[in-house]
Each structure stands twice: as C-alpha cells, then as structure tokens.
GROMACS .gro file of C-alpha atoms in nm:
model
  424
    1MET     CA    1  -1.486 -13.177   9.172
    2SER     CA    2  -1.446 -13.107   8.785
    3ASP     CA    3  -1.415 -13.446   8.588
    4ILE     CA    4  -1.102 -13.289   8.390
    5ILE     CA    5  -0.920 -12.921   8.439
    6ILE     CA    6  -0.697 -12.824   8.116
    7VAL     CA    7  -0.455 -12.615   8.198
    8GLY     CA    8  -0.463 -12.323   7.911
    9GLY     CA    9  -0.674 -12.203   7.694
   10GLY     CA   10  -0.491 -12.195   7.432
   11VAL     CA   11  -0.569 -12.435   7.107
   12PHE     CA   12  -0.469 -12.798   7.221
   13GLY     CA   13  -0.668 -12.682   7.530
   14LEU     CA   14  -1.019 -12.525   7.414
   15SER     CA   15  -1.036 -12.797   7.110
   16THR     CA   16  -0.965 -13.060   7.408
   17ALA     CA   17  -1.245 -12.900   7.616
   18ALA     CA   18  -1.441 -12.879   7.326
   19HIS     CA   19  -1.417 -13.206   7.245
   20PHE     CA   20  -1.442 -13.343   7.627
   21ALA     CA   21  -1.733 -13.105   7.731
   22ARG     CA   22  -2.086 -13.281   7.622
   23SER     CA   23  -1.940 -13.635   7.836
   24HIS     CA   24  -1.744 -13.471   8.175
   25THR     CA   25  -1.848 -13.184   8.322
   26VAL     CA   26  -1.428 -12.967   8.245
   27THR     CA   27  -1.284 -12.645   8.379
   28VAL     CA   28  -1.005 -12.408   8.224
   29ILE     CA   29  -0.806 -12.218   8.370
   30ASP     CA   30  -0.583 -11.916   8.249
   31LYS     CA   31  -0.339 -11.677   8.368
   32PHE     CA   32  -0.444 -11.429   8.159
   33THR     CA   33  -0.765 -11.333   7.964
   34ILE     CA   34  -0.812 -11.588   7.718
   35PRO     CA   35  -0.689 -11.489   7.398
   36SER     CA   36  -0.413 -11.502   7.603
   37PRO     CA   37  -0.148 -11.225   7.539
   38LEU     CA   38   0.079 -11.461   7.588
   39SER     CA   39  -0.051 -11.739   7.290
   40ALA     CA   40   0.108 -11.790   6.973
   41SER     CA   41  -0.256 -11.813   6.796
   42THR     CA   42  -0.297 -11.476   7.018
   43ASP     CA   43  -0.262 -11.315   6.657
   44TYR     CA   44  -0.520 -11.142   6.279
   45ASN     CA   45  -0.368 -11.470   6.138
   46LYS     CA   46  -0.229 -11.818   6.125
   47ILE     CA   47  -0.195 -12.031   5.786
   48VAL     CA   48  -0.390 -12.294   5.724
   49ARG     CA   49  -0.203 -12.555   5.453
   50LEU     CA   50  -0.248 -12.888   5.441
   51GLU     CA   51   0.114 -12.986   5.295
   52TYR     CA   52   0.339 -13.250   5.521
   53ASN     CA   53   0.449 -13.548   5.343
   54ASP     CA   54   0.370 -13.759   5.681
   55GLU     CA   55   0.039 -13.921   5.687
   56VAL     CA   56  -0.010 -13.895   5.985
   57TYR     CA   57  -0.058 -13.498   5.959
   58ALA     CA   58  -0.194 -13.514   5.602
   59ASN     CA   59  -0.486 -13.700   5.740
   60MET     CA   60  -0.599 -13.512   5.995
   61ALA     CA   61  -0.467 -13.158   5.828
   62VAL     CA   62  -0.736 -13.255   5.553
   63GLU     CA   63  -1.001 -13.336   5.851
   64ALA     CA   64  -0.952 -13.015   5.930
   65MET     CA   65  -1.002 -12.789   5.643
   66GLU     CA   66  -1.312 -12.925   5.594
   67TYR     CA   67  -1.441 -12.810   5.963
   68TRP     CA   68  -1.286 -12.487   5.886
   69GLN     CA   69  -1.447 -12.452   5.589
   70GLY     CA   70  -1.775 -12.537   5.725
   71LYS     CA   71  -1.853 -12.932   5.819
   72GLY     CA   72  -2.013 -13.036   6.125
   73ASN     CA   73  -2.027 -13.342   6.408
   74THR     CA   74  -2.195 -13.332   6.762
   75VAL     CA   75  -1.857 -13.154   6.902
   76LEU     CA   76  -1.837 -12.865   6.584
   77PRO     CA   77  -2.180 -12.740   6.508
   78PRO     CA   78  -2.141 -12.716   6.140
   79GLY     CA   79  -2.021 -12.359   5.986
   80LEU     CA   80  -1.873 -12.323   6.375
   81LEU     CA   81  -1.570 -12.205   6.257
   82GLN     CA   82  -1.643 -12.043   5.925
   83ASP     CA   83  -1.657 -11.692   5.964
   84SER     CA   84  -1.289 -11.706   6.127
   85TYR     CA   85  -1.139 -11.850   5.841
   86SER     CA   86  -1.066 -11.762   5.499
   87HIS     CA   87  -0.979 -11.987   5.150
   88CYS     CA   88  -0.761 -11.719   5.027
   89GLY     CA   89  -0.477 -11.980   4.866
   90ARG     CA   90  -0.089 -11.905   4.914
   91ILE     CA   91   0.162 -11.832   4.640
   92SER     CA   92   0.528 -12.012   4.754
   93VAL     CA   93   0.920 -11.977   4.642
   94VAL     CA   94   0.983 -12.321   4.454
   95PRO     CA   95   1.280 -12.415   4.696
   96PRO     CA   96   1.611 -12.480   4.491
   97LYS     CA   97   1.608 -12.916   4.410
   98SER     CA   98   1.873 -12.945   4.676
   99SER     CA   99   1.716 -12.825   4.934
  100PRO     CA  100   1.526 -13.045   5.163
  101ARG     CA  101   1.232 -12.841   5.163
  102TYR     CA  102   1.212 -12.918   4.803
  103GLY     CA  103   1.217 -13.287   4.828
  104PHE     CA  104   0.883 -13.203   5.158
  105GLU     CA  105   0.689 -13.009   4.927
  106ILE     CA  106   0.677 -13.300   4.592
  107GLU     CA  107   0.623 -13.523   4.851
  108SER     CA  108   0.346 -13.317   5.003
  109LEU     CA  109   0.180 -13.289   4.723
  110LYS     CA  110   0.173 -13.635   4.556
  111LEU     CA  111  -0.009 -13.741   4.908
  112LEU     CA  112  -0.238 -13.530   4.992
  113ARG     CA  113  -0.293 -13.571   4.568
  114GLU     CA  114  -0.275 -13.946   4.520
  115ARG     CA  115  -0.422 -14.046   4.899
  116PHE     CA  116  -0.638 -13.768   4.972
  117GLY     CA  117  -0.743 -13.643   4.623
  118ARG     CA  118  -0.639 -13.300   4.771
  119CYS     CA  119  -0.483 -13.025   4.607
  120ASP     CA  120  -0.560 -13.058   4.234
  121ALA     CA  121  -0.553 -12.796   4.083
  122VAL     CA  122  -0.158 -12.674   4.197
  123ALA     CA  123   0.017 -12.468   3.938
  124GLU     CA  124   0.343 -12.329   3.834
  125PHE     CA  125   0.472 -11.960   3.731
  126SER     CA  126   0.798 -11.873   3.581
  127ASP     CA  127   0.852 -11.491   3.734
  128ASP     CA  128   0.593 -11.511   3.780
  129LEU     CA  129   0.373 -11.357   4.113
  130THR     CA  130   0.068 -11.269   3.943
  131CYS     CA  131   0.014 -11.633   3.897
  132GLY     CA  132  -0.082 -11.609   3.484
  133GLY     CA  133  -0.310 -11.275   3.558
  134MET     CA  134  -0.554 -11.448   3.839
  135PHE     CA  135  -0.386 -11.198   4.073
  136PRO     CA  136  -0.285 -10.872   3.938
  137GLU     CA  137  -0.235 -10.687   4.216
  138PHE     CA  138   0.163 -10.817   4.245
  139LYS     CA  139   0.253 -10.678   3.856
  140SER     CA  140   0.443 -10.480   4.007
  141SER     CA  141   0.702 -10.725   4.204
  142HIS     CA  142   1.031 -10.775   4.159
  143GLY     CA  143   0.941 -11.118   4.262
  144GLN     CA  144   1.098 -11.394   4.056
  145GLY     CA  145   1.187 -11.745   4.017
  146THR     CA  146   0.916 -12.005   4.042
  147PHE     CA  147   0.595 -11.933   4.188
  148ARG     CA  148   0.328 -12.210   4.374
  149PHE     CA  149  -0.001 -12.129   4.393
  150ASN     CA  150  -0.170 -12.427   4.545
  151PRO     CA  151  -0.574 -12.264   4.599
  152ASP     CA  152  -0.629 -12.544   4.838
  153CYS     CA  153  -0.446 -12.407   5.102
  154GLY     CA  154  -0.633 -12.030   5.354
  155ILE     CA  155  -0.581 -11.860   5.636
  156GLY     CA  156  -0.820 -11.904   6.033
  157LEU     CA  157  -0.843 -11.617   6.220
  158ALA     CA  158  -0.651 -11.675   6.491
  159ALA     CA  159  -0.806 -11.492   6.849
  160LYS     CA  160  -1.123 -11.474   6.704
  161SER     CA  161  -1.157 -11.858   6.629
  162LEU     CA  162  -1.028 -11.842   6.979
  163LEU     CA  163  -1.242 -11.679   7.112
  164THR     CA  164  -1.582 -11.826   6.898
  165LEU     CA  165  -1.476 -12.255   7.040
  166LYS     CA  166  -1.421 -12.054   7.361
  167ARG     CA  167  -1.758 -11.950   7.297
  168HIS     CA  168  -1.878 -12.258   7.200
  169CYS     CA  169  -1.720 -12.424   7.433
  170GLU     CA  170  -1.986 -12.257   7.754
  171SER     CA  171  -2.266 -12.310   7.609
  172LEU     CA  172  -2.169 -12.684   7.621
  173GLY     CA  173  -2.109 -12.643   7.995
  174VAL     CA  174  -1.708 -12.618   8.059
  175SER     CA  175  -1.651 -12.350   8.344
  176PHE     CA  176  -1.338 -12.096   8.269
  177LEU     CA  177  -1.080 -11.983   8.561
  178GLU     CA  178  -0.887 -11.656   8.410
  179ASN     CA  179  -0.616 -11.431   8.542
  180ASP     CA  180  -0.459 -11.720   8.791
  181GLY     CA  181  -0.239 -11.901   8.711
  182VAL     CA  182  -0.033 -12.211   8.835
  183ALA     CA  183   0.143 -12.234   9.092
  184CYS     CA  184   0.152 -12.705   9.142
  185ILE     CA  185   0.066 -12.969   9.027
  186ASP     CA  186   0.017 -13.255   9.209
  187GLY     CA  187  -0.111 -13.592   9.024
  188GLY     CA  188  -0.243 -13.910   9.229
  189ASP     CA  189  -0.421 -14.174   9.148
  190GLU     CA  190  -0.746 -14.116   9.256
  191ARG     CA  191  -0.767 -13.703   9.220
  192VAL     CA  192  -0.502 -13.431   9.052
  193LYS     CA  193  -0.474 -13.215   9.293
  194ILE     CA  194  -0.426 -12.832   9.123
  195THR     CA  195  -0.284 -12.537   9.296
  196LEU     CA  196  -0.393 -12.195   9.182
  197ALA     CA  197  -0.070 -11.881   9.235
  198SER     CA  198  -0.395 -11.692   9.464
  199GLY     CA  199  -0.308 -12.060   9.676
  200LYS     CA  200  -0.597 -12.157   9.594
  201GLU     CA  201  -0.725 -12.541   9.539
  202LEU     CA  202  -0.877 -12.717   9.233
  203PHE     CA  203  -0.906 -13.081   9.200
  204ALA     CA  204  -1.001 -13.334   8.932
  205GLN     CA  205  -0.981 -13.690   8.857
  206ARG     CA  206  -0.737 -13.599   8.518
  207ALA     CA  207  -0.569 -13.290   8.406
  208LEU     CA  208  -0.394 -13.175   8.100
  209VAL     CA  209  -0.127 -12.899   8.090
  210ALA     CA  210  -0.124 -12.701   7.725
  211CYS     CA  211   0.075 -12.366   7.790
  212GLY     CA  212   0.201 -12.387   7.464
  213ALA     CA  213   0.617 -12.241   7.458
  214ASN     CA  214   0.497 -12.173   7.843
  215THR     CA  215   0.462 -12.578   7.886
  216SER     CA  216   0.748 -12.630   8.123
  217THR     CA  217   0.715 -12.386   8.368
  218VAL     CA  218   0.404 -12.600   8.462
  219VAL     CA  219   0.565 -12.939   8.383
  220ASN     CA  220   0.930 -13.052   8.458
  221LEU     CA  221   0.936 -13.172   8.064
  222ASN     CA  222   1.387 -13.274   8.078
  223GLY     CA  223   1.403 -13.116   7.759
  224SER     CA  224   1.209 -13.293   7.546
  225VAL     CA  225   1.036 -12.927   7.396
  226LYS     CA  226   1.232 -12.595   7.401
  227SER     CA  227   1.097 -12.253   7.324
  228THR     CA  228   1.153 -12.078   6.994
  229GLY     CA  229   1.076 -11.781   6.920
  230LEU     CA  230   1.025 -11.665   6.573
  231TYR     CA  231   0.991 -11.299   6.440
  232VAL     CA  232   0.684 -11.060   6.321
  233GLY     CA  233   0.589 -10.734   6.229
  234HIS     CA  234   0.303 -10.548   6.053
  235ILE     CA  235   0.241 -10.172   5.834
  236GLN     CA  236  -0.063 -10.038   5.832
  237LEU     CA  237  -0.284 -10.016   5.492
  238SER     CA  238  -0.475  -9.770   5.401
  239VAL     CA  239  -0.837  -9.768   5.307
  240GLU     CA  240  -0.756  -9.743   4.922
  241GLU     CA  241  -0.422  -9.989   4.930
  242PHE     CA  242  -0.680 -10.214   5.179
  243GLU     CA  243  -0.944 -10.289   4.873
  244LYS     CA  244  -0.650 -10.297   4.642
  245TYR     CA  245  -0.475 -10.598   4.847
  246LYS     CA  246  -0.747 -10.730   5.051
  247ASN     CA  247  -0.806 -11.082   4.795
  248ILE     CA  248  -0.446 -11.183   4.782
  249PRO     CA  249  -0.329 -11.559   4.862
  250VAL     CA  250  -0.070 -11.567   5.106
  251VAL     CA  251   0.327 -11.510   4.945
  252PHE     CA  252   0.540 -11.717   5.101
  253ASP     CA  253   0.982 -11.664   5.084
  254PRO     CA  254   1.025 -12.057   5.266
  255THR     CA  255   1.428 -11.789   5.236
  256MET     CA  256   1.303 -11.469   5.334
  257GLY     CA  257   0.923 -11.418   5.415
  258TYR     CA  258   0.604 -11.470   5.400
  259PHE     CA  259   0.288 -11.253   5.422
  260PHE     CA  260  -0.078 -11.251   5.414
  261PRO     CA  261  -0.353 -11.060   5.361
  262PRO     CA  262  -0.446 -10.777   5.559
  263ASP     CA  263  -0.641 -10.754   5.836
  264ARG     CA  264  -1.015 -10.647   5.752
  265GLU     CA  265  -1.078 -10.474   6.103
  266THR     CA  266  -0.700 -10.334   6.133
  267ARG     CA  267  -0.633 -10.345   5.805
  268LEU     CA  268  -0.271 -10.473   5.884
  269LEU     CA  269  -0.089 -10.643   5.663
  270LYS     CA  270   0.162 -10.889   5.899
  271LEU     CA  271   0.498 -11.056   5.710
  272CYS     CA  272   0.738 -11.243   5.955
  273ALA     CA  273   1.121 -11.257   5.887
  274SER     CA  274   1.202 -11.691   5.810
  275ALA     CA  275   1.438 -11.834   5.832
  276SER     CA  276   1.622 -11.657   6.132
  277SER     CA  277   1.466 -11.760   6.585
  278THR     CA  278   1.549 -11.632   6.924
  279TYR     CA  279   1.547 -11.828   7.230
  280ASP     CA  280   1.613 -11.785   7.658
  281LYS     CA  281   2.037 -11.893   7.700
  282ALA     CA  282   1.945 -11.837   8.060
  283SER     CA  283   1.731 -12.118   8.055
  284GLY     CA  284   1.922 -12.402   7.800
  285GLY     CA  285   1.712 -12.297   7.568
  286LEU     CA  286   1.330 -12.390   7.820
  287LEU     CA  287   1.122 -12.081   7.895
  288PRO     CA  288   1.003 -11.784   7.648
  289ARG     CA  289   1.078 -11.485   7.756
  290TYR     CA  290   0.734 -11.274   7.657
  291GLN     CA  291   0.735 -10.896   7.604
  292HIS     CA  292   0.409 -10.886   7.768
  293LEU     CA  293   0.535 -10.911   8.100
  294GLU     CA  294   0.891 -10.770   8.060
  295PRO     CA  295   0.845 -10.505   7.818
  296ASP     CA  296   1.192 -10.389   7.940
  297THR     CA  297   1.405 -10.558   7.812
  298VAL     CA  298   1.208 -10.801   7.568
  299LYS     CA  299   1.129 -10.480   7.339
  300SER     CA  300   1.057 -10.551   6.964
  301ILE     CA  301   1.243 -10.732   6.725
  302PRO     CA  302   1.525 -10.730   6.611
  303VAL     CA  303   1.695 -10.479   6.348
  304GLN     CA  304   1.794 -10.721   6.170
  305SER     CA  305   1.467 -10.927   6.071
  306VAL     CA  306   1.273 -10.500   6.006
  307ALA     CA  307   1.509 -10.517   5.736
  308GLN     CA  308   1.422 -10.883   5.632
  309ILE     CA  309   1.081 -10.766   5.647
  310ARG     CA  310   1.192 -10.441   5.503
  311THR     CA  311   1.392 -10.648   5.199
  312LEU     CA  312   1.005 -10.928   5.222
  313ILE     CA  313   0.799 -10.558   5.151
  314HIS     CA  314   1.033 -10.427   4.796
  315GLU     CA  315   1.073 -10.757   4.681
  316TYR     CA  316   0.696 -10.882   4.639
  317LEU     CA  317   0.481 -10.525   4.765
  318PRO     CA  318   0.670 -10.286   4.610
  319GLU     CA  319   0.417 -10.041   4.636
  320LEU     CA  320   0.327 -10.039   4.968
  321GLU     CA  321   0.730  -9.968   5.087
  322PHE     CA  322   0.667  -9.677   5.117
  323ASP     CA  323   0.348  -9.395   5.280
  324SER     CA  324   0.189  -9.187   5.132
  325GLN     CA  325   0.358  -8.884   5.195
  326GLY     CA  326   0.694  -9.106   5.079
  327GLN     CA  327   0.801  -9.174   5.344
  328LEU     CA  328   0.946  -9.497   5.442
  329ARG     CA  329   0.640  -9.743   5.567
  330GLU     CA  330   0.697  -9.792   5.986
  331VAL     CA  331   0.722 -10.175   6.089
  332LYS     CA  332   0.469 -10.158   6.358
  333ASP     CA  333   0.330 -10.378   6.607
  334CYS     CA  334   0.656 -10.626   6.617
  335LYS     CA  335   0.630 -10.917   6.847
  336ILE     CA  336   0.782 -11.207   6.870
  337CYS     CA  337   0.607 -11.514   6.897
  338TRP     CA  338   0.738 -11.799   7.124
  339ILE     CA  339   0.619 -12.183   7.021
  340SER     CA  340   0.632 -12.468   7.186
  341ASP     CA  341   0.918 -12.668   6.960
  342THR     CA  342   1.092 -13.010   6.954
  343SER     CA  343   1.383 -13.069   6.760
  344ASN     CA  344   1.144 -13.364   6.494
  345SER     CA  345   0.820 -13.095   6.521
  346ASP     CA  346   0.600 -13.403   6.614
  347PHE     CA  347   0.309 -13.309   6.856
  348ILE     CA  348   0.408 -13.413   7.273
  349ILE     CA  349   0.100 -13.636   7.389
  350ASP     CA  350   0.093 -13.783   7.645
  351GLU     CA  351   0.099 -13.869   8.034
  352VAL     CA  352   0.335 -13.674   8.299
  353PRO     CA  353   0.590 -13.960   8.401
  354SER     CA  354   0.538 -13.951   8.781
  355LYS     CA  355   0.221 -13.755   8.786
  356PRO     CA  356  -0.069 -14.021   8.756
  357ASN     CA  357  -0.280 -13.869   8.531
  358VAL     CA  358  -0.114 -13.555   8.478
  359PHE     CA  359  -0.116 -13.525   8.017
  360VAL     CA  360   0.055 -13.299   7.881
  361SER     CA  361   0.027 -13.138   7.514
  362CYS     CA  362   0.248 -12.955   7.333
  363GLY     CA  363   0.558 -12.921   7.113
  364ASP     CA  364   0.352 -12.764   6.819
  365SER     CA  365   0.620 -12.632   6.638
  366GLY     CA  366   0.428 -12.357   6.450
  367HIS     CA  367   0.241 -12.653   6.318
  368GLY     CA  368  -0.107 -12.663   6.583
  369TYR     CA  369  -0.258 -12.388   6.440
  370LYS     CA  370  -0.422 -12.560   6.195
  371PHE     CA  371  -0.585 -12.850   6.414
  372LEU     CA  372  -0.746 -12.606   6.626
  373PRO     CA  373  -1.101 -12.827   6.517
  374ASN     CA  374  -0.962 -13.151   6.571
  375ILE     CA  375  -0.670 -13.176   6.811
  376GLY     CA  376  -0.866 -13.211   7.042
  377SER     CA  377  -1.010 -13.568   6.953
  378TYR     CA  378  -0.662 -13.720   6.974
  379ILE     CA  379  -0.604 -13.562   7.282
  380LYS     CA  380  -0.885 -13.666   7.478
  381ALA     CA  381  -0.856 -14.077   7.299
  382ARG     CA  382  -0.464 -14.014   7.424
  383MET     CA  383  -0.687 -13.911   7.821
  384ASP     CA  384  -0.872 -14.115   7.713
  385ARG     CA  385  -0.669 -14.394   7.695
  386ASN     CA  386  -0.749 -14.526   7.422
  387LEU     CA  387  -0.550 -14.339   7.124
  388SER     CA  388  -0.352 -14.590   6.852
  389PRO     CA  389  -0.010 -14.680   6.943
  390GLN     CA  390   0.065 -14.535   6.573
  391LEU     CA  391   0.056 -14.273   6.744
  392ALA     CA  392   0.075 -14.303   7.150
  393SER     CA  393   0.445 -14.370   6.985
  394LYS     CA  394   0.476 -14.034   6.718
  395TRP     CA  395   0.330 -13.806   7.074
  396ALA     CA  396   0.551 -14.046   7.379
  397LEU     CA  397   0.802 -13.848   7.582
  398ARG     CA  398   1.137 -13.883   7.434
  399GLU     CA  399   1.404 -13.757   7.498
  400SER     CA  400   1.460 -13.455   7.255
  401HIS     CA  401   1.799 -13.466   6.976
  402TRP     CA  402   1.866 -13.116   6.902
  403THR     CA  403   2.090 -13.122   6.636
  404THR     CA  404   2.172 -12.844   6.310
  405GLN     CA  405   1.988 -13.106   6.052
  406THR     CA  406   1.715 -12.934   5.919
  407ILE     CA  407   1.283 -13.015   6.004
  408PRO     CA  408   1.203 -13.040   5.564
  409TRP     CA  409   1.014 -12.800   5.633
  410ARG     CA  410   1.175 -12.516   5.808
  411VAL     CA  411   1.447 -12.317   5.688
  412GLU     CA  412   1.698 -12.154   5.984
  413HIS     CA  413   2.062 -11.994   5.897
  414LYS     CA  414   2.008 -11.749   6.189
  415ARG     CA  415   1.963 -11.803   6.575
  416LYS     CA  416   2.095 -11.549   6.817
  417HIS     CA  417   2.038 -11.568   7.224
  418ILE     CA  418   1.786 -11.296   7.345
  419ASP     CA  419   1.995 -11.102   7.506
  420GLU     CA  420   2.187 -11.054   7.232
  421ILE     CA  421   1.994 -10.979   6.992
  422GLU     CA  422   2.012 -10.537   6.903
  423TRP     CA  423   1.683 -10.444   6.950
  424HIS     CA  424   1.458 -10.230   6.657
   0.00000   0.00000   0.00000
C-alpha cells in the first residue's frame, strides 16, 4: 500500500509527487505514457508570466519564476528546470482603457513593482513592434497600437519540463503506473481503494485526482469545473527563418492571438487564436473531446480559427506569410488544447465530498502550467490539512456561477460547441 496515490501525471500531479516524495511512498497513475497526449501541457511551450492583480497568484508566480530561473531547495535541486525555460520576455498589445484587461494589466504591474520588486523594466512603444530596435525581426510588422514589452517573462518548454520532473520523481523513488486508467475511486477513513481499468486494485492512505480537463470523468464535481477547448496551430520554419526568429519574445494580442519563439528541435512556431473557444454540449460542457480519442469527429480546429491565425501572421510576421515557393504557408499540427476551467479562474484544491481522504486538484483555467515547480507544495499542504485558511477557502470546491461576465485577463467573443464546428 502506498502512502499517496496520484491519478494524473500532468503539472499538478507531478509537482505534488515531487513534494511528497522525500517523506512518503508515492505512486502516480496515468492512462497514457507521460507526457500524456491528453495533457494540456504536452506541448512545445507555455507562457510563464508574473502578471496577476491577485496577490496570492502573484506571490506564487514570483516564487515559481525563481525555480524556473535556477533556484532550488530540498524538493527541487538548483537548476532542475533551467534547461526547460527561456526568459525571452513578452510583448503585449495594450488594450483599450475601456477594456477590463487594461485595468488588470495596470493593477498587476503596480502590484509586482510595489510588493515584489519585479517588472521595473517594462516599457511601452507606439506603433513599433521592434520596441525601439530591440527586436529588428519585427521591422516588417504591420501591427499598430501601443506595445508593452515586459522582459520579466518567459516560456517553459512544456513537454520537456514534464519529463524532467517525472525523471526527478523517479530518482526520489516515486513509482509510475502508466497506460492504465482509473475505473473507480472509493474513499475511506482507513484507506482509499482505486480500481484500475485493467481490474487491478490499489490501496493508499490518501489519493489525489489531478486529471486536468478529464477530472470529471474520475470524480463527480457537480459542475464546479468545465472543459474549455482552445485553438492552437503551427507553421514550419526553414533553417534560415529559424535563425532569424529564434530569439523573439512571446507576442500577445488579447483580441487576435499570440505566438512563441520557434521550437529549437522542430523549428515549428506555435500560434494560438484568442477570444474563441469550444465545449462539448452533450455533457453540458463538463467533458473534453480529444482528437487523440476520436479522430473521425474531432478533426482539427475551426476554419475561422485558422483564418484568425493567418491574420495574426499577416499582421505581425508578414515575412512568414508565404513559403519559399510563394505559396500561402500551411498552418499545420492544429489541435484543440483542453483546459479545466472554473467560473472565476481560481484553482480547486480540496477533499472530495463523501470520499474521505480523496482529494482533487484541477481548475487550471489556462494559467496553471507556470506553477509546475511549486503548486505541489500547496496541494501537499491541503492534503496534510495544514493549508492556510485563506487558501483553503480560495481553492475550496464550490458552486460555480457560469455567466457571461468577463474574467479580466481573458477576452472571449466567440464560443461554439464542438459539434457545430466547421473543421479546417
């Protein structure tokens, strides 16, 4: 019998395994080989930002950033994640002052400067994506407006960082049981029983369900979280193009989309369509629909999202709009990235009602990846029942009120259920 069983080997699950590993026997179960094809973090890169107007998340982000940049402790050795991180900075299109996001950004920078001494070098540039010549790669850009460059930001090499942390967990004695799903979890005062899809039964003192957008397939959370699908595509760069663009920052336009520096191994440049998403109507938005599991019905991303990505390229990367043959460049490897969403974007880290000693961590809401180094310490504290009352309340299982009210940092205009999508 293990002390701790963790169901799900993504960001929340692996981080928790690392934080429990030195003092407990830990087993991690995943339906697939880690990094799972279903995990939102099985990707080339993810944004690691500091900007929050909520002091809890700002503090956590600053703490996490220190680990990404090489800090270590008894849980994570110094430099463990440093090779999975690039402190490349981010250029953001400043939204209109009437936008909720404008206030969010101003409040966030004020908090980070005054409370944490971060983001002091942020600068704004009018109609100049090169940011005063710092990024000559963008001299052909058609982008207009005010651009804010924050050098105190970066990207995590997502799948690579998961593998790095998994290997570290293995070195600490964590056991991994992959390619077997969970059929049932029974809580109990003395022990927890987990029945796998294969029929095998496992027992532990405590269990954590950390399955991201898939969490509701394992435990009933009564609609506290929903699964939201976001749209991602890529373009292939030549060797010469890669050399030109390899050191660009993230460029983020909240109403159109955003893109990343190209991946150094594949030379693929990832672009994401903003302000649109999808959901599964049949499950009331509770469950994801993965291309990996149903390739005949979930085929790619909407044609409108590909057009949006092409507009993003035209505006900000016009030299990459056409390939070397003069043909419109292919937007390839398109996929829906499913996130576990809460109505206010707060995480859920709590004990599951009527299942003693079964805990859940989900509700990443599209901003959980950056906390890979440290979210496990907070989940461990909740499972040890010594998380601060403030955080226990903030992350408690709760009734979600799904309204059209905008979350300040998220701009969303178009939302279609997945069965009405016209596929690219």
